[in-house]
PDB file of C-alpha atoms and ligand atoms in Angstrom:
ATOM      1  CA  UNK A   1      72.287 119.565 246.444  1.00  0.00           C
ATOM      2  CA  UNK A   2      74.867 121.165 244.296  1.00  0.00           C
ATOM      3  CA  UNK A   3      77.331 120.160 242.380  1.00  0.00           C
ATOM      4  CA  UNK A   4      80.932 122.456 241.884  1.00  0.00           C
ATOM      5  CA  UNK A   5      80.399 122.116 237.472  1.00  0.00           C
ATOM      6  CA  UNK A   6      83.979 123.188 237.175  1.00  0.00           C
ATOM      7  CA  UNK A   7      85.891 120.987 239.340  1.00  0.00           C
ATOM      8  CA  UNK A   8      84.064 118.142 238.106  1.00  0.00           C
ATOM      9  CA  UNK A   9      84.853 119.186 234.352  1.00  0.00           C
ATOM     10  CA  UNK A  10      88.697 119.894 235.016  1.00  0.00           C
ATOM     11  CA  UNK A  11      88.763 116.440 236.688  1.00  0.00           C
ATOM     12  CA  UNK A  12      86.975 114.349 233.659  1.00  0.00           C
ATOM     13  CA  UNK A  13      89.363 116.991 231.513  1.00  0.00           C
ATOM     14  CA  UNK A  14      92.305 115.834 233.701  1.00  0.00           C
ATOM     15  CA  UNK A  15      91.199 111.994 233.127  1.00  0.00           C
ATOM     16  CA  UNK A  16      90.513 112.113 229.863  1.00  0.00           C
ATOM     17  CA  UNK A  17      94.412 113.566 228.888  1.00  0.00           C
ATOM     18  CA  UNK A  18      96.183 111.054 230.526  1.00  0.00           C
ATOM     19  CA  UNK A  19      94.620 108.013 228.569  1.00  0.00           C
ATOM     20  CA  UNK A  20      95.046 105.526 230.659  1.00  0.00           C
ATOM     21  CA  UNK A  21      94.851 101.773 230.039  1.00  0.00           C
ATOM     22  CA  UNK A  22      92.106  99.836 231.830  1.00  0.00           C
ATOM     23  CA  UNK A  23      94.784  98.146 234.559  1.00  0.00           C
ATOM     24  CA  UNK A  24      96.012 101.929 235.695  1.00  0.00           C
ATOM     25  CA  UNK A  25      92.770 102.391 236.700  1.00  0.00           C
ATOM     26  CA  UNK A  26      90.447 101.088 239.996  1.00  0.00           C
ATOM     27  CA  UNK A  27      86.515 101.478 240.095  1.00  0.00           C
ATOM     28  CA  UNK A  28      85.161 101.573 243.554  1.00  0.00           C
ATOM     29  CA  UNK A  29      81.639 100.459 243.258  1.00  0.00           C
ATOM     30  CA  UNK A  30      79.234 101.271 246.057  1.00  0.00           C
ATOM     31  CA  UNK A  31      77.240  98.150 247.415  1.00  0.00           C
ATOM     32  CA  UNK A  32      73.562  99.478 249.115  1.00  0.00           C
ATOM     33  CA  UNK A  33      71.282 100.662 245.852  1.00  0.00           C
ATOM     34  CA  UNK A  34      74.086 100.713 243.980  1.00  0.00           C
ATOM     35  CA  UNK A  35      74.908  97.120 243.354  1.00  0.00           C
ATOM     36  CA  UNK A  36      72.015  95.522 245.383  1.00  0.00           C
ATOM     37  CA  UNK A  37      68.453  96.676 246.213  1.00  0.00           C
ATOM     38  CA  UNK A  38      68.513  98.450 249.397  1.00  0.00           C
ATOM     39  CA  UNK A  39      65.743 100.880 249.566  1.00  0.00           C
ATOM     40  CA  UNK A  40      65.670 103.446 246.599  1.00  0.00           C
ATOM     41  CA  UNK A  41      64.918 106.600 249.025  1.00  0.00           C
ATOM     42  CA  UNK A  42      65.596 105.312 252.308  1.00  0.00           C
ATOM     43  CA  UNK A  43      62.040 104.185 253.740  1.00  0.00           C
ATOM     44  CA  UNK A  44      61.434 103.906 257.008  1.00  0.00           C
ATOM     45  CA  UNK A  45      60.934  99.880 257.055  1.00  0.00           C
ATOM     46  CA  UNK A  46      64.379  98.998 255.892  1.00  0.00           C
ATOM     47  CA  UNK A  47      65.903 101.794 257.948  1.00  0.00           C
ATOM     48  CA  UNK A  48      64.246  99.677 260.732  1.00  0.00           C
ATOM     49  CA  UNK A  49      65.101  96.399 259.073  1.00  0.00           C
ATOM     50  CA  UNK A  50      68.389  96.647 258.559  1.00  0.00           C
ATOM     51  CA  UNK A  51      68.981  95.498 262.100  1.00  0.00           C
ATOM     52  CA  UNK A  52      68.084  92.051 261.562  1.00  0.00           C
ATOM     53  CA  UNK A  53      69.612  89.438 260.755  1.00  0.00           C
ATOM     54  CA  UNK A  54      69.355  88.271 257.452  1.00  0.00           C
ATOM     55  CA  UNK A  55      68.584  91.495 256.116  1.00  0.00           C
ATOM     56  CA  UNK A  56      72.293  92.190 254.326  1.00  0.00           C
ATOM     57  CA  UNK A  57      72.442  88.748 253.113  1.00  0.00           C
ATOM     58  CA  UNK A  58      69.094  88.885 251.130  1.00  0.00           C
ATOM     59  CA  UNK A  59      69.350  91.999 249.755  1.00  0.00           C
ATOM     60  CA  UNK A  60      68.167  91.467 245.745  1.00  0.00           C
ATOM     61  CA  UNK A  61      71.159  91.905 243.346  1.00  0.00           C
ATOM     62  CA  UNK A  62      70.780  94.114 240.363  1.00  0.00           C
ATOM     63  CA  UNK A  63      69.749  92.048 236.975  1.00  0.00           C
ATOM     64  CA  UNK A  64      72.547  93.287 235.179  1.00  0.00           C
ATOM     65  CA  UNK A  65      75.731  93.958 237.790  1.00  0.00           C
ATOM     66  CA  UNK A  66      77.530  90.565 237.771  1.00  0.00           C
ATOM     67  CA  UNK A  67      77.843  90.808 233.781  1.00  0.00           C
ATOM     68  CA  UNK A  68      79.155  94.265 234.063  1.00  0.00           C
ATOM     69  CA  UNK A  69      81.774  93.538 236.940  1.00  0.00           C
ATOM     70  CA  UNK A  70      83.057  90.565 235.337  1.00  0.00           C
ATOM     71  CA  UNK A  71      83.469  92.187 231.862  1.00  0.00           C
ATOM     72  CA  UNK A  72      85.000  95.003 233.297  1.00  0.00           C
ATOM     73  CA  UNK A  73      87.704  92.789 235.412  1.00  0.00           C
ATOM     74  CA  UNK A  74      88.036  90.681 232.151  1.00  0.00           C
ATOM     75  CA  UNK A  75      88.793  94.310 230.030  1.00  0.00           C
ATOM     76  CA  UNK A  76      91.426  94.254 232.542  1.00  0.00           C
ATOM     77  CA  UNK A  77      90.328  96.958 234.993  1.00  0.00           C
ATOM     78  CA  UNK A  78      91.039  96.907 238.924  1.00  0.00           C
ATOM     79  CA  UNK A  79      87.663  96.405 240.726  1.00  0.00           C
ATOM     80  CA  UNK A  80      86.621  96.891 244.473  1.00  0.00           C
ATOM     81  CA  UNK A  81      83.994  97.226 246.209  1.00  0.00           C
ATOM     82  CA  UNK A  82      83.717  99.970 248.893  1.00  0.00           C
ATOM     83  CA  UNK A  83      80.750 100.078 251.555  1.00  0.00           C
ATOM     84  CA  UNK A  84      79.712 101.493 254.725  1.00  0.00           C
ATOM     85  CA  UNK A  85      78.744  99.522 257.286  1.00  0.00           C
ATOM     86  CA  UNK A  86      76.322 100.330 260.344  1.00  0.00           C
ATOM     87  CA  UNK A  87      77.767  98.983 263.533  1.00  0.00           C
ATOM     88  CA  UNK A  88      75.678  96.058 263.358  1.00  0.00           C
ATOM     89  CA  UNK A  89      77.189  92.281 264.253  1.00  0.00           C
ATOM     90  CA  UNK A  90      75.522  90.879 260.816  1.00  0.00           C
ATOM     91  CA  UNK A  91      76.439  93.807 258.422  1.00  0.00           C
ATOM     92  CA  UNK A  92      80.158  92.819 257.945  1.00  0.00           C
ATOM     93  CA  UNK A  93      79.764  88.816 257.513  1.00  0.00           C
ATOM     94  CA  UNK A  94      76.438  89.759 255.926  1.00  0.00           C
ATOM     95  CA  UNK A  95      78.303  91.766 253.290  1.00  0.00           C
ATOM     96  CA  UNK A  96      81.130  89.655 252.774  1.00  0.00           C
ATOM     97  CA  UNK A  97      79.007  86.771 252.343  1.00  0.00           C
ATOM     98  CA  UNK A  98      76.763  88.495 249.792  1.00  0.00           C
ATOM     99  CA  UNK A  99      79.506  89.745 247.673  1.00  0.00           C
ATOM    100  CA  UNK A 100      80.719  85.920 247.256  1.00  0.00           C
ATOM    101  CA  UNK A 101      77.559  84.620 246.651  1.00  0.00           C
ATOM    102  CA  UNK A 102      76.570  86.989 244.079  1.00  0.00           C
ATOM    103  CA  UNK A 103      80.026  88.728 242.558  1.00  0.00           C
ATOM    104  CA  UNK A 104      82.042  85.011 242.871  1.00  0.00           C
ATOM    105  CA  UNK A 105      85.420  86.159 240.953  1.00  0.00           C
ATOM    106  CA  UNK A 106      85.446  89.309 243.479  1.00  0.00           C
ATOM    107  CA  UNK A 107      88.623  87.710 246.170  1.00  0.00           C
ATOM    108  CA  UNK A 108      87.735  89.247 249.988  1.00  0.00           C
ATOM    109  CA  UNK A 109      90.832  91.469 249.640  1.00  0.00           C
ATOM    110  CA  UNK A 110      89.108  93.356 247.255  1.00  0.00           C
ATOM    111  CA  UNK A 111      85.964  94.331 249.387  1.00  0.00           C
ATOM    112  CA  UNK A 112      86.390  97.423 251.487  1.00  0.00           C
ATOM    113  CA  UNK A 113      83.969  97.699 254.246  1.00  0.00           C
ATOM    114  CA  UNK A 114      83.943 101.258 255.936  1.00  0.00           C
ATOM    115  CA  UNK A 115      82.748 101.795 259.415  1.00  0.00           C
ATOM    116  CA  UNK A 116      80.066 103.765 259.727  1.00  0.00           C
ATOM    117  CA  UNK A 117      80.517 107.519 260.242  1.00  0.00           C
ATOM    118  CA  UNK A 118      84.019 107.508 258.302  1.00  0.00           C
ATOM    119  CA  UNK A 119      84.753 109.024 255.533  1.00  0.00           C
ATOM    120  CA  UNK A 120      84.500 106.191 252.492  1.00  0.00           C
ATOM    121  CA  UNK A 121      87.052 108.606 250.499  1.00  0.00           C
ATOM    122  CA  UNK A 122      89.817 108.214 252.735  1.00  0.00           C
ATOM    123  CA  UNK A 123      89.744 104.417 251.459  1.00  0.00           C
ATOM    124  CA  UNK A 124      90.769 104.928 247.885  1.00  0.00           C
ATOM    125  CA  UNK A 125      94.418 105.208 248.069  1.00  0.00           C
ATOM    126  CA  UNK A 126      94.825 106.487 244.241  1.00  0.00           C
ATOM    127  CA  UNK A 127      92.130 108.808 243.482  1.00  0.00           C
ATOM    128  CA  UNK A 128      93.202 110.273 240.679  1.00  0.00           C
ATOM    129  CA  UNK A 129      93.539 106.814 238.900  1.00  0.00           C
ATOM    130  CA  UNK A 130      89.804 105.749 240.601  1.00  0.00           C
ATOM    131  CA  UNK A 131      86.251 106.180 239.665  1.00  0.00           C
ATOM    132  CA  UNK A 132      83.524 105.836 242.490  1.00  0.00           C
ATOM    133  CA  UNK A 133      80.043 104.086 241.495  1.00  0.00           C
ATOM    134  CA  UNK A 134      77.952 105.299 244.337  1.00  0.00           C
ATOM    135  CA  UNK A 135      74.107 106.438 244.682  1.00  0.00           C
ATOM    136  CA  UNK A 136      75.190 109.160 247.844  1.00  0.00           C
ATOM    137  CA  UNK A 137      75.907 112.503 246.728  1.00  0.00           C
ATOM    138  CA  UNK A 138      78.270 113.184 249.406  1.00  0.00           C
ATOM    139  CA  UNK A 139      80.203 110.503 248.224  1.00  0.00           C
ATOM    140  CA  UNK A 140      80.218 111.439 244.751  1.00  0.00           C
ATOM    141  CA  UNK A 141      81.076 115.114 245.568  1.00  0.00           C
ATOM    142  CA  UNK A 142      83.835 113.977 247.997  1.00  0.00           C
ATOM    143  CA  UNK A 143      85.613 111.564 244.833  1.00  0.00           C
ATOM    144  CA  UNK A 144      85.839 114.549 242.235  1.00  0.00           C
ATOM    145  CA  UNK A 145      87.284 116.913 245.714  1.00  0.00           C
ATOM    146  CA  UNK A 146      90.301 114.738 245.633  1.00  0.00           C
ATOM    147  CA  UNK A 147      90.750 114.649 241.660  1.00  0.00           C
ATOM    148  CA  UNK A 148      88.890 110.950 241.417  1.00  0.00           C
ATOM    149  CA  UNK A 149      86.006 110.072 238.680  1.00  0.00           C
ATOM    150  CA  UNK A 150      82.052 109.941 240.276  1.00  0.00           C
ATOM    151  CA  UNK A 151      79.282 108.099 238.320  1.00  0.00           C
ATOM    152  CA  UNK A 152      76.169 108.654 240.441  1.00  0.00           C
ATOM    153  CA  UNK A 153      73.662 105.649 240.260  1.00  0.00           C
ATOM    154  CA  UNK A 154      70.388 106.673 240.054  1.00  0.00           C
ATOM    155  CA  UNK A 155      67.259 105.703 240.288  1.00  0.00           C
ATOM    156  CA  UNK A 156      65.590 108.983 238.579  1.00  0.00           C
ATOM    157  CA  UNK A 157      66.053 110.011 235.215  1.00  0.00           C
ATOM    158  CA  UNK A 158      66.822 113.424 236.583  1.00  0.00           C
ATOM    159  CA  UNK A 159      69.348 115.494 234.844  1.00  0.00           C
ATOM    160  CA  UNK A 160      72.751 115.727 236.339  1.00  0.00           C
ATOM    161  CA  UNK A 161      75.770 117.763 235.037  1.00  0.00           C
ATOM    162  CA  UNK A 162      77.826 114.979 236.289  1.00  0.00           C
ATOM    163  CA  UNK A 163      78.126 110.976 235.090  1.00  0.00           C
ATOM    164  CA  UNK A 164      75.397 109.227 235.691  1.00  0.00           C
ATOM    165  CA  UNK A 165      73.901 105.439 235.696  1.00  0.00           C
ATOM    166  CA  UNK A 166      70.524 104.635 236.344  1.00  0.00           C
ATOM    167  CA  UNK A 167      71.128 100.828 234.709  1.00  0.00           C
ATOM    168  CA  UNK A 168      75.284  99.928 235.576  1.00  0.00           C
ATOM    169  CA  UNK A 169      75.200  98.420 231.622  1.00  0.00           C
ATOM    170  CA  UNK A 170      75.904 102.531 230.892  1.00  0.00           C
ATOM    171  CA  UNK A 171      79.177 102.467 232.546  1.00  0.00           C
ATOM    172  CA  UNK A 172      80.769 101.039 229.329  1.00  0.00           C
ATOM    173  CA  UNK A 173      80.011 104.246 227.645  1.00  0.00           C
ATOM    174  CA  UNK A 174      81.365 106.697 230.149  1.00  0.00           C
ATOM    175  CA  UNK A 175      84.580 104.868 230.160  1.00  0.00           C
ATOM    176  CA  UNK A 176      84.824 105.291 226.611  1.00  0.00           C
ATOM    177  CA  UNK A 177      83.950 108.957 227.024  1.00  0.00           C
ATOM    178  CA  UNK A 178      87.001 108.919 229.805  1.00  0.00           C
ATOM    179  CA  UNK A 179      88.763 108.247 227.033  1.00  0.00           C
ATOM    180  CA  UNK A 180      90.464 105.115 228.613  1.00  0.00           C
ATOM    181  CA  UNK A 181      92.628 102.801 226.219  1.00  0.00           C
ATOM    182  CA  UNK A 182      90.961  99.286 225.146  1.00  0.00           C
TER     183      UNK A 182
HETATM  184 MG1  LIG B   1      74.703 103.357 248.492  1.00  0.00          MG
END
């Protein structure tokens, strides 16, 4: 996996000029290992599991994400979620469900759920104002393509020359770095 250094710096470079205020900007956060538990390196059993009913619903939340989502919506940013969704009949209720349950102040209209085998980047409208929270490279490669912000969740403490998260509390500091207005 390889990451294009230079377009990702002249984006961040890019971002960081502009200075925007927290409501000029949307993050996109990423629902499967990114928000919630789904498998950290896609084992077999919940490859298999995923199938069943029940299995979207349950998934375990991360400790710290409905602090971060909340404080960020309260510091006045615009937040949606964006997932893919296998072609399932649970994984859309499932999803929807889960996201009220855990993420409350999050209304349905802002939960984007993306068929499976489509492109989750042709679902942000404004990337250049946006920043994707995702753990799929392809995702976080495709964001920076169209002049968008990636933070990669991670579960490694692997060194990336991109943004990075392997806890979401460190997404306060690379929005400082992005040098976005308080
Ligand atoms: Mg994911």
């Amino acid at each position: 996996m390889k990451y294009n250094i230079k377009l990702i710096n002249q984006v961040i470079r890019d971002f960081q000029q502009h200075s925007y205020r927290p409501q000029e900007i949307t993050i996109y956060f990423d629902m499967d290992n990114t928000l919630c538990l789904f498998s950290p390196y896609g084992d077999p059993d919940s490859l298999r599991k995923m199938w069943h009913k029940g299995f979207y619903r349950n998934l375990p939340c991360f400790r710290e994400v409905p602090y971060v989502l909340k404080e960020l919506k309260n510091q006045g940013f615009n937040i949606k979620i964006l997932s893919s969704c296998i072609n399932s009949p649970y994984c859309v209720t499932e999803k929807i469900e889960w996201v009220l349950n855990h993420l409350p102040f999050i209304p349905p209209e802002d939960i984007v759920l993306v068929p499976e085998g489509e492109d989750k980047i042709a679902y942000i409208p404004t990337p250049k104002r946006s920043i994707l929270v995702d753990d799929f490279y392809k995702n976080i490669t495709g964001i920076y393509r169209v002049g968008g912000v990636g933070i990669k969740k991670t579960f490694s403490n692997k060194e990336r020359p991109i943004p990075q998260v392997s806890n979401l509390m460190g997404i306060f500091s690379i929005l400082q770095q992005l040098n976005i207005k308080k």
